[in-house]
PDB file of C-alpha atoms in Angstrom:
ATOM      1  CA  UNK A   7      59.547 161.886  49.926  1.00  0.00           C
ATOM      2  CA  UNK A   8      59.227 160.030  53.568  1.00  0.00           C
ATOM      3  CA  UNK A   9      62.273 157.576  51.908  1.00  0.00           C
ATOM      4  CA  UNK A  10      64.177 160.893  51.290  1.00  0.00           C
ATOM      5  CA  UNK A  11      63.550 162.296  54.688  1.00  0.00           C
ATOM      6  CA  UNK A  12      64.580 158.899  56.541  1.00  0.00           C
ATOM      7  CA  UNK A  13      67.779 158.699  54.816  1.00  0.00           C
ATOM      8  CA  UNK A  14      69.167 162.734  55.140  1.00  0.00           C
ATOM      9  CA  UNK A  15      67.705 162.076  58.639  1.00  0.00           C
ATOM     10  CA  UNK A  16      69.667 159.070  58.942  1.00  0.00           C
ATOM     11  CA  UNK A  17      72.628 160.624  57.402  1.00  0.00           C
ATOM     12  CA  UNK A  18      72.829 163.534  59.799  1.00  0.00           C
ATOM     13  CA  UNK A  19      72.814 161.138  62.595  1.00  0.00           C
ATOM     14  CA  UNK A  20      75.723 159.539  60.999  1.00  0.00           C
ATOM     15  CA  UNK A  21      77.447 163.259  60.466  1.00  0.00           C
ATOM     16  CA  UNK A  22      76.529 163.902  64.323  1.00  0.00           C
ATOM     17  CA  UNK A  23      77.920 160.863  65.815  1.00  0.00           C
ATOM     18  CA  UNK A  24      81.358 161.080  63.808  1.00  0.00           C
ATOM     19  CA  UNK A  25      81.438 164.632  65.017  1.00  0.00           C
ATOM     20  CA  UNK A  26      80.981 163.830  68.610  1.00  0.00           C
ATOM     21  CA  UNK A  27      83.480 161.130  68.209  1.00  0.00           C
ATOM     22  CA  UNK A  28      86.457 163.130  66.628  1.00  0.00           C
ATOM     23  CA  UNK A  29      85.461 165.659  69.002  1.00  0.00           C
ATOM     24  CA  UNK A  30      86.119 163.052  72.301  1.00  0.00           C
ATOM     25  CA  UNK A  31      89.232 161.940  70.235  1.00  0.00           C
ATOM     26  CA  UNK A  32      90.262 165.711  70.187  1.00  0.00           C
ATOM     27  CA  UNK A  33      89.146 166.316  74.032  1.00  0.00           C
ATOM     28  CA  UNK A  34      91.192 163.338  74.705  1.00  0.00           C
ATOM     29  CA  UNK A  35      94.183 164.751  73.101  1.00  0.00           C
ATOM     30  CA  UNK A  36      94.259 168.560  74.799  1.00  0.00           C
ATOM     31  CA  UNK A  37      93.235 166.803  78.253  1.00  0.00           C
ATOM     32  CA  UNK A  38      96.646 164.787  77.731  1.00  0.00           C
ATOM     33  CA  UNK A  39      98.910 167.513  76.641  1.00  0.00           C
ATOM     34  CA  UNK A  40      97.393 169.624  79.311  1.00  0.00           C
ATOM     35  CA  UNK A  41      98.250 167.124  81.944  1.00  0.00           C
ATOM     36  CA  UNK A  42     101.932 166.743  80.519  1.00  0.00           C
ATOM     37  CA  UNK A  43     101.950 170.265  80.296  1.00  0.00           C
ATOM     38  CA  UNK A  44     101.248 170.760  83.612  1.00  0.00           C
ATOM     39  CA  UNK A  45     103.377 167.772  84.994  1.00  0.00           C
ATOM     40  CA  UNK A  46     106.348 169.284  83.136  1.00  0.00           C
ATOM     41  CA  UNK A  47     105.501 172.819  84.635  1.00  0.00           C
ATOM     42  CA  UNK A  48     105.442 171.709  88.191  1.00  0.00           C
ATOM     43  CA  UNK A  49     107.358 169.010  87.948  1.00  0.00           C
ATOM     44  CA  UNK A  50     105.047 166.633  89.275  1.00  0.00           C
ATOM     45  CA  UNK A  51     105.596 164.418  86.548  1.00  0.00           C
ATOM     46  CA  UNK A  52     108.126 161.722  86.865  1.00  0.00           C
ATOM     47  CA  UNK A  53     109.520 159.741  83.581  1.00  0.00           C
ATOM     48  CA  UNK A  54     109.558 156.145  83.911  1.00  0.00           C
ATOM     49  CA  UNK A  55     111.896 154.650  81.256  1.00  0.00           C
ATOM     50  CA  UNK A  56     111.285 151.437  80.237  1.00  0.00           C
ATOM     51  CA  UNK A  57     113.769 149.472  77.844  1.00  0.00           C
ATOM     52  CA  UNK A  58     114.640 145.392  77.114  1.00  0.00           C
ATOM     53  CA  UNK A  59     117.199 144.353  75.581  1.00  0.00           C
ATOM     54  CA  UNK A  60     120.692 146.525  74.887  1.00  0.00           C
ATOM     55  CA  UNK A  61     122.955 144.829  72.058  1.00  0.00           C
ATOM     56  CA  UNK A  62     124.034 145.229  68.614  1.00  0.00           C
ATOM     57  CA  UNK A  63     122.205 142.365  66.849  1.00  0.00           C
ATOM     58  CA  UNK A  64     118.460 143.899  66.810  1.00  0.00           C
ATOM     59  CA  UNK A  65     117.946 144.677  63.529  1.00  0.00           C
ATOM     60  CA  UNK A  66     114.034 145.805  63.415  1.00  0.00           C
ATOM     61  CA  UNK A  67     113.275 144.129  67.008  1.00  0.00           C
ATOM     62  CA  UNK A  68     111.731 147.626  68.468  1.00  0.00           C
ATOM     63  CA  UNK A  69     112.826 145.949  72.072  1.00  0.00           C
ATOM     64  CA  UNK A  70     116.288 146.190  71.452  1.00  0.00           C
ATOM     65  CA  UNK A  71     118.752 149.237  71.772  1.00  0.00           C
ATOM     66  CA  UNK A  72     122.214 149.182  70.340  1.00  0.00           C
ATOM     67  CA  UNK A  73     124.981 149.605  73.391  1.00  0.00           C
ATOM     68  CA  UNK A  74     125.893 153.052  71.295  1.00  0.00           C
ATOM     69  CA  UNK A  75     121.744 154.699  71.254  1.00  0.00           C
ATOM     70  CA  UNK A  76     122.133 153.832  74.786  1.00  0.00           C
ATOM     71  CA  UNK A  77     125.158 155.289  75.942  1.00  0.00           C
ATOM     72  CA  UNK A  78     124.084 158.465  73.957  1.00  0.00           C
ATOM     73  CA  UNK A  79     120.691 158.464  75.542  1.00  0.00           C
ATOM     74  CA  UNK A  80     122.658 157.842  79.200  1.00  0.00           C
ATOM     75  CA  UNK A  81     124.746 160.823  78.139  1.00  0.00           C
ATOM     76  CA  UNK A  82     121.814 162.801  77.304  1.00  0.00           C
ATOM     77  CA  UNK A  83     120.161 162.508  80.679  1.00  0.00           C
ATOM     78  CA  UNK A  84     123.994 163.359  82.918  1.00  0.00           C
ATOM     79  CA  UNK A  85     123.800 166.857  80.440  1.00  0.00           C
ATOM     80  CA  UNK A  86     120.383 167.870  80.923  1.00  0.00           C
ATOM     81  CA  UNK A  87     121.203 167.348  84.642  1.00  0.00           C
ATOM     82  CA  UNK A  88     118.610 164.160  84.791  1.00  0.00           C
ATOM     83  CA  UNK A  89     119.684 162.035  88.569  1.00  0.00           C
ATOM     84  CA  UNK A  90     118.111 158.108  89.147  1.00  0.00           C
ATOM     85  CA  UNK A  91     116.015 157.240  91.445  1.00  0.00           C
ATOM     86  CA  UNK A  92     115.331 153.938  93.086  1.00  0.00           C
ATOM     87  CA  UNK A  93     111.898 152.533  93.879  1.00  0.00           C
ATOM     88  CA  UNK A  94     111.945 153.689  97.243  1.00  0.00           C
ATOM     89  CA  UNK A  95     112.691 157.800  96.367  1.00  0.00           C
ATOM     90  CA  UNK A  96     110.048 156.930  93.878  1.00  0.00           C
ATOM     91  CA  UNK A  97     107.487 155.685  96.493  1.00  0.00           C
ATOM     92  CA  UNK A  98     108.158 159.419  98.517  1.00  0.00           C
ATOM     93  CA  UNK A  99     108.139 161.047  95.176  1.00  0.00           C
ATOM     94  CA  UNK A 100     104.379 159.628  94.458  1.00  0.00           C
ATOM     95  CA  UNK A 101     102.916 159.610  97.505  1.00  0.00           C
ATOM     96  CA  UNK A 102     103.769 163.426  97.871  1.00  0.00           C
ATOM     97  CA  UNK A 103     106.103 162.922 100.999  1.00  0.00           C
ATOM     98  CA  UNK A 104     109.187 164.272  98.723  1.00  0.00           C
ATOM     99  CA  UNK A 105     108.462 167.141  96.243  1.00  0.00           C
ATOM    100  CA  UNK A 106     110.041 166.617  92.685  1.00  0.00           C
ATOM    101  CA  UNK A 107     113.061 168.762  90.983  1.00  0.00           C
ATOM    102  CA  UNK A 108     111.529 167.902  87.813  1.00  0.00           C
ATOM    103  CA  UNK A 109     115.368 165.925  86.848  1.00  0.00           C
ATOM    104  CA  UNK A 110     114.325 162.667  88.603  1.00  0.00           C
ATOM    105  CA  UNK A 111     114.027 159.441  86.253  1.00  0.00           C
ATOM    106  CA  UNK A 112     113.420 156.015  86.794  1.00  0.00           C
ATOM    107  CA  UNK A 113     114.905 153.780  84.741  1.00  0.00           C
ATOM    108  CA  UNK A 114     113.851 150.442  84.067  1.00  0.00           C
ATOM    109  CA  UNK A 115     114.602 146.954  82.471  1.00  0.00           C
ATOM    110  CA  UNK A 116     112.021 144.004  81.627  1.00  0.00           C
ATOM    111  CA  UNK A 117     112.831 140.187  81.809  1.00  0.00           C
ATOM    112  CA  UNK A 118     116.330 140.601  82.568  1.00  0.00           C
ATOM    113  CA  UNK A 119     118.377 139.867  79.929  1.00  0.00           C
ATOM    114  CA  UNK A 120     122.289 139.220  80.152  1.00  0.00           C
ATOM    115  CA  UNK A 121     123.120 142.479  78.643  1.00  0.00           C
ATOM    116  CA  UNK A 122     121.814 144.497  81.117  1.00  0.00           C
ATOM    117  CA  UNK A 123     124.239 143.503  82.924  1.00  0.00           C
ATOM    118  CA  UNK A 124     127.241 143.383  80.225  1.00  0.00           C
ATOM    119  CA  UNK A 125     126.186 146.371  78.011  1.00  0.00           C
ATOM    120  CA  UNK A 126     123.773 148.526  80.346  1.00  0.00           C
ATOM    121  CA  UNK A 127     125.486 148.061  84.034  1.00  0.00           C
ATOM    122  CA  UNK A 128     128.945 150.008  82.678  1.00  0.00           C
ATOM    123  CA  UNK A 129     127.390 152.428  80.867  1.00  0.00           C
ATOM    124  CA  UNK A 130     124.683 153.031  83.919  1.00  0.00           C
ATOM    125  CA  UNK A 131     128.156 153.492  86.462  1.00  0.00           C
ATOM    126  CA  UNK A 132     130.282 155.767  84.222  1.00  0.00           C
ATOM    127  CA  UNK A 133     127.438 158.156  84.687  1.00  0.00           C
ATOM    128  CA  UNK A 134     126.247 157.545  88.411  1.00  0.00           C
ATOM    129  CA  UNK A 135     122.996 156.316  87.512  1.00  0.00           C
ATOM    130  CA  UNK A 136     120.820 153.022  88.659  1.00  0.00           C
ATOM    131  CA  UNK A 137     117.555 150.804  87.304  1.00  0.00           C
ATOM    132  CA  UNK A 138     115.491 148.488  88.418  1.00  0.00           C
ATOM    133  CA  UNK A 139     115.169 145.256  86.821  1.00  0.00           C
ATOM    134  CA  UNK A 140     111.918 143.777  86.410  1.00  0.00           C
ATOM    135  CA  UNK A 141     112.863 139.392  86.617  1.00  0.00           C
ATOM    136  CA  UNK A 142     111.247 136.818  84.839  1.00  0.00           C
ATOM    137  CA  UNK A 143     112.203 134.423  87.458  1.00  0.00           C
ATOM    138  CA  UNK A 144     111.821 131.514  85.379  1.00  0.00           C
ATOM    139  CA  UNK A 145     114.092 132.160  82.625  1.00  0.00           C
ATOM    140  CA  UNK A 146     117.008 133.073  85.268  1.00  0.00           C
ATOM    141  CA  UNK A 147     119.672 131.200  83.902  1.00  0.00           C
ATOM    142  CA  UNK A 148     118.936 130.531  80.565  1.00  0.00           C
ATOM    143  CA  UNK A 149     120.710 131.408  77.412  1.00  0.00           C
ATOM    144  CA  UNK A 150     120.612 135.071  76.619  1.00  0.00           C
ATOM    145  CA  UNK A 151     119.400 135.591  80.068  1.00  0.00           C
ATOM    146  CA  UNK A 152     120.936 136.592  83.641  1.00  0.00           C
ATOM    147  CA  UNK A 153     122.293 133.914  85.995  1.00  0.00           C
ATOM    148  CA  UNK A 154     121.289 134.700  89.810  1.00  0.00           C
ATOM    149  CA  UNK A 155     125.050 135.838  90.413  1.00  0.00           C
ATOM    150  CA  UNK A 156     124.855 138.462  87.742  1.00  0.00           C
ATOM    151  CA  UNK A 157     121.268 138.904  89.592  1.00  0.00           C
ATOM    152  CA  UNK A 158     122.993 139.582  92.939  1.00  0.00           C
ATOM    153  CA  UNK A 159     125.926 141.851  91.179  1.00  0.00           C
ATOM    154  CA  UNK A 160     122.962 144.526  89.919  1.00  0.00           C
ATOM    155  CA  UNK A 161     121.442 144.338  93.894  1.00  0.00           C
ATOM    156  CA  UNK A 162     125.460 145.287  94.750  1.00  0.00           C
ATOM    157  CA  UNK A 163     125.425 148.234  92.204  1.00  0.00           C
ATOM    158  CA  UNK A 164     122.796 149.367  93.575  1.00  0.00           C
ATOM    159  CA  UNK A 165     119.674 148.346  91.614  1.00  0.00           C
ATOM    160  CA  UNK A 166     116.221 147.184  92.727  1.00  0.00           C
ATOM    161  CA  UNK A 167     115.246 143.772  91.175  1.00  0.00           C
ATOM    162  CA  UNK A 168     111.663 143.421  91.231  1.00  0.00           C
ATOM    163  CA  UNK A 169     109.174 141.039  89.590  1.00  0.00           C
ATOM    164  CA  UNK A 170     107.907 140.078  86.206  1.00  0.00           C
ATOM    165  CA  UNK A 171     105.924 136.944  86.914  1.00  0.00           C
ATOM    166  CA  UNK A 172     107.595 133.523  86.454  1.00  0.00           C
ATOM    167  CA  UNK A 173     106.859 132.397  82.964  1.00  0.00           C
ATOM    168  CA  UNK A 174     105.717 136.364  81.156  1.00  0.00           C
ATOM    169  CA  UNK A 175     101.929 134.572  80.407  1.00  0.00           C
ATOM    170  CA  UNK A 176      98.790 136.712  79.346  1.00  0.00           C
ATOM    171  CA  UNK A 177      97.672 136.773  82.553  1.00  0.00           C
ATOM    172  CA  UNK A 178      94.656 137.960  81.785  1.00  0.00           C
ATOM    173  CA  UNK A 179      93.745 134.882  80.385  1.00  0.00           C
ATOM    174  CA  UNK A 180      94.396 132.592  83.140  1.00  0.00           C
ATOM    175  CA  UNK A 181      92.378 131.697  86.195  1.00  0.00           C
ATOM    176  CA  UNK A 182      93.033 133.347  89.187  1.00  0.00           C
ATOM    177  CA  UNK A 183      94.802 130.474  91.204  1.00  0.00           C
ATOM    178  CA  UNK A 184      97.283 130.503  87.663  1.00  0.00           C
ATOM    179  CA  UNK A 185      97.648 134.435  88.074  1.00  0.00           C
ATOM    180  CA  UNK A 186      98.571 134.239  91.886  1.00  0.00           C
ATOM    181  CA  UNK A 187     101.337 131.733  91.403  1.00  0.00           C
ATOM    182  CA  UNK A 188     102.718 133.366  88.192  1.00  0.00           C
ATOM    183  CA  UNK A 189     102.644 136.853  90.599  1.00  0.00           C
ATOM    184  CA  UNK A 190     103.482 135.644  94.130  1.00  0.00           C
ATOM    185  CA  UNK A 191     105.783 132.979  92.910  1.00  0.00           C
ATOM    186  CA  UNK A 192     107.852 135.609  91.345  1.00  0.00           C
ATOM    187  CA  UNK A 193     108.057 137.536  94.416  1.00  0.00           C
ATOM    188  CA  UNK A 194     109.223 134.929  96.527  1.00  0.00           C
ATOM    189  CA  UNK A 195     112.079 133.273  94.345  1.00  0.00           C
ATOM    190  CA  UNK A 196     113.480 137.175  94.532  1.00  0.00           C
ATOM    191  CA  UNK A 197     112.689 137.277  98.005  1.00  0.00           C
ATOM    192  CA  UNK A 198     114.112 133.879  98.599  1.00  0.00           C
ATOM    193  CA  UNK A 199     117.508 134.187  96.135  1.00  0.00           C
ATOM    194  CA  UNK A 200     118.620 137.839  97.827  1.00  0.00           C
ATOM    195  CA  UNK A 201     116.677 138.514 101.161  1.00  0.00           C
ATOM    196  CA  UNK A 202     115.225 141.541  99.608  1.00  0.00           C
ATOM    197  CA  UNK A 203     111.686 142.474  99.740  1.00  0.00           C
ATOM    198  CA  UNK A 204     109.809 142.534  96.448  1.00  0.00           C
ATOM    199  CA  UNK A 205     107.405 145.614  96.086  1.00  0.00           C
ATOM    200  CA  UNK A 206     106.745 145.999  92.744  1.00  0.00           C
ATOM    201  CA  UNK A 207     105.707 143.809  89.172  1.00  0.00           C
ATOM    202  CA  UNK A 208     105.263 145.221  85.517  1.00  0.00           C
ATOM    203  CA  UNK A 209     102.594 143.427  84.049  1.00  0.00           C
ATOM    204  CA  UNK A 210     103.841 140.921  80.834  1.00  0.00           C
ATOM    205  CA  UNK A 211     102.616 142.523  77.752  1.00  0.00           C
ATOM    206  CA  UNK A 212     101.501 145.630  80.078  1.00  0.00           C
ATOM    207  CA  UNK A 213      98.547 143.584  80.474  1.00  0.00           C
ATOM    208  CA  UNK A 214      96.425 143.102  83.577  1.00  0.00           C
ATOM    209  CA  UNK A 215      92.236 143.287  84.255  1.00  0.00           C
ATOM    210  CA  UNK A 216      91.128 143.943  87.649  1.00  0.00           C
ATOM    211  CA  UNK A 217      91.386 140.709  88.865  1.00  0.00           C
ATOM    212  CA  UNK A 218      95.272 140.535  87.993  1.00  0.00           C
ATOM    213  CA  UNK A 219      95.086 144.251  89.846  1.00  0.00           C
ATOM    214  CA  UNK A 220      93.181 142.733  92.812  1.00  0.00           C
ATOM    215  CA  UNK A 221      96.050 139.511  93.146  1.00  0.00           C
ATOM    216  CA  UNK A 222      99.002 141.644  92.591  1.00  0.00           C
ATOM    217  CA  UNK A 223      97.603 144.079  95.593  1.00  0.00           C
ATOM    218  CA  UNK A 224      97.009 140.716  97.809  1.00  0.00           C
ATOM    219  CA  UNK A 225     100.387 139.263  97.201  1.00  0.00           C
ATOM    220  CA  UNK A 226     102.029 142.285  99.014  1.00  0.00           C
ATOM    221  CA  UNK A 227     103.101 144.628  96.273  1.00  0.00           C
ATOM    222  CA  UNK A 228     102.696 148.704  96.759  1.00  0.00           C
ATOM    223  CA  UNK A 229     103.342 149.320  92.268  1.00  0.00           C
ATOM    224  CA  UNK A 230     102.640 147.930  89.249  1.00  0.00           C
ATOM    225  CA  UNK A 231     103.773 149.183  85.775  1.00  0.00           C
ATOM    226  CA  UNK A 232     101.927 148.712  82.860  1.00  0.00           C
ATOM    227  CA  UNK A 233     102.967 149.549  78.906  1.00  0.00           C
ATOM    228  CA  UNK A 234     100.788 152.229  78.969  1.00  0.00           C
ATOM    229  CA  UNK A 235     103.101 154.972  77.291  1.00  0.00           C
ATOM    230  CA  UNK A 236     102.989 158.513  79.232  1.00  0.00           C
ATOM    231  CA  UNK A 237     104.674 159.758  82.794  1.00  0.00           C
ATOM    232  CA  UNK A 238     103.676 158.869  85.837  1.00  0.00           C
ATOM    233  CA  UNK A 239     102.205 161.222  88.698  1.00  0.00           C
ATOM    234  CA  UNK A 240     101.263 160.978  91.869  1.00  0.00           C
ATOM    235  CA  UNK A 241      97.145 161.072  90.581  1.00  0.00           C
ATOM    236  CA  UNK A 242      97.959 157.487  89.235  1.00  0.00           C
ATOM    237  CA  UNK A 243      96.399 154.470  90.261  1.00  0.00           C
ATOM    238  CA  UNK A 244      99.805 152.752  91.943  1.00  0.00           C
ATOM    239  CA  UNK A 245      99.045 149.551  90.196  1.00  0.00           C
ATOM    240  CA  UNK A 246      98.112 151.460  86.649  1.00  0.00           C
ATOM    241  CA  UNK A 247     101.422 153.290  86.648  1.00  0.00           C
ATOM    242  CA  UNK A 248     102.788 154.742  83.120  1.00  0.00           C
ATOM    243  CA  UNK A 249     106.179 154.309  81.705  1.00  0.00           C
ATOM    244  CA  UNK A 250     107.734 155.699  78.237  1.00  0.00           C
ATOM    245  CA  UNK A 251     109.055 152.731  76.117  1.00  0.00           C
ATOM    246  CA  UNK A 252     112.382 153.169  74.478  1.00  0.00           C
ATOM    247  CA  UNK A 253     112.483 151.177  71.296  1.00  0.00           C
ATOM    248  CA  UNK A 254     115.236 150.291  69.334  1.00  0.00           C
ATOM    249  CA  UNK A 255     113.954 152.602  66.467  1.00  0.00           C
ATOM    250  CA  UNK A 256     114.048 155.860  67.850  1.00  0.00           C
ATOM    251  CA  UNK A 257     116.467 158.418  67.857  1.00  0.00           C
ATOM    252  CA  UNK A 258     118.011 160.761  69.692  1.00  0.00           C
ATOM    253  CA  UNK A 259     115.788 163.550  68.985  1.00  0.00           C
ATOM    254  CA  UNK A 260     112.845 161.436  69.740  1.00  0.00           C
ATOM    255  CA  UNK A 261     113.971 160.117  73.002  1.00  0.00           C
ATOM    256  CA  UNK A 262     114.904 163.404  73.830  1.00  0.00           C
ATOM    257  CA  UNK A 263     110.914 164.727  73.112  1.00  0.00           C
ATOM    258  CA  UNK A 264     109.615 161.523  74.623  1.00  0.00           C
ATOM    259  CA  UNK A 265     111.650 162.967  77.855  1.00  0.00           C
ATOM    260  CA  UNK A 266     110.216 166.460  77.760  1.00  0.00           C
ATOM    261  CA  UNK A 267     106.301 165.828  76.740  1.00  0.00           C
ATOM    262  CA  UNK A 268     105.696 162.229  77.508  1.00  0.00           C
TER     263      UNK A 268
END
């Protein structure tokens, strides 16, 4: 009998904690739609876009959008009346010195490949729109990747180029002295190459700890963007900011959700 007891004893525990768990899981859930719901109704919230690579040959590669999902995404954005912003509108749009329309996006690239600037760039122009390029400053020049003059052609057009680290590590993983040159070494090639200033990194991988959060802040930047999928808002921790990864994958009705719920 006390064998009988211990186990429906011990099996009601087990019923209670999976119900408190799906219930967090659920809590979770309704706390994020809320907050998107909200974001969208004020429009507070302010959709980050963050892509890769844009070309024809990425088969299942998630990070890469064909030129003609891209240009139908672009269009999507002119029609629903959708402007770009640069870092800085961004900045006033955060900090809550400039109140949103609820059209602004920011769209961004990581590690700056070459056909951001041959297959992005035109499309971006033909419908008055800019990015910002996050750099892996290290791979500048290599094969598949942008030279410093097609660099400096995006900074004409209007983009921001900000940082990426030098070599895209797990920065996590490294000591700190490894993690401040990877970060501040990134800043100053851009700083050095076009005499801009440098004030924001995405994390490689999206992935930081608070010691990669604590050396990014120290090295002079005011953002950082993680992989975390959502919108941002100005409640965000400026070095935790959200963006909403396009993938290769997804279509046009997806993006289009992705745009209008986060």
């Amino acid at each position: 009998m006390k064998k009988r007891k211990v186990a429906a004893m011990t099996a009601l525990l087990a019923f209670m904690a999976v119900s408190l768990a799906v219930t967090a899981v659920q809590l979770l859930q309704f706390k994020r739609t809320v907050a998107f719901a909200s974001a969208e109704a004020s429009g507070a919230g302010i959709p980050v876009l963050c892509y890769h690579s844009i070309a024809d040959n990425g088969g299942s590669n998630e990070y890469v959008v064909s030129p003609e999902r891209f240009r139908e995404e672009m269009a999507w954005l002119s029609g629903q009346g959708y402007h770009s912003i640069d870092l800085k509108e961004f900045g006033a749009l955060l900090s809550g010195k400039e109140k949103p329309s609820g059209k602004e996006v920011l769209i961004t690239f990581d590690d700056g490949y070459e056909n951001n600037y041959a297959e992005a760039l035109p499309v971006l122009e033909e419908y008055g729109f800019r990015a910002t390029e996050f750099l892996v400053t290290n791979w500048v020049g290599g094969a598949g990747y942008l030279s410093w003059d097609e660099v400096k052609a995006l900074r004409g057009a209007g983009w921001d180029i900000m940082a990426h680290t030098r070599t895209h590590p797990f920065l996590p993983l490294h000591t700190a002295s490894v993690q401040r040159d990877e970060i501040a070494g990134s800043k100053a090639a851009i700083e050095r190459e076009l005499g801009t200033e440098v004030t924001a990194l995405a994390y490689p991988y999206g992935l930081r700890s608070e010691e990669t959060m604590r050396l990014v802040k120290q090295s002079g930047y005011a953002y950082a963007f993680t992989f975390d999928d959502g919108w941002t808002d100005p409640g965000q921790n400026p070095y935790l900011l959200k963006r909403l990864f396009i993938s290769g994958g997804m279509g046009l009705n997806d993006f289009e959700r992705k745009l209008m719920h986060g």
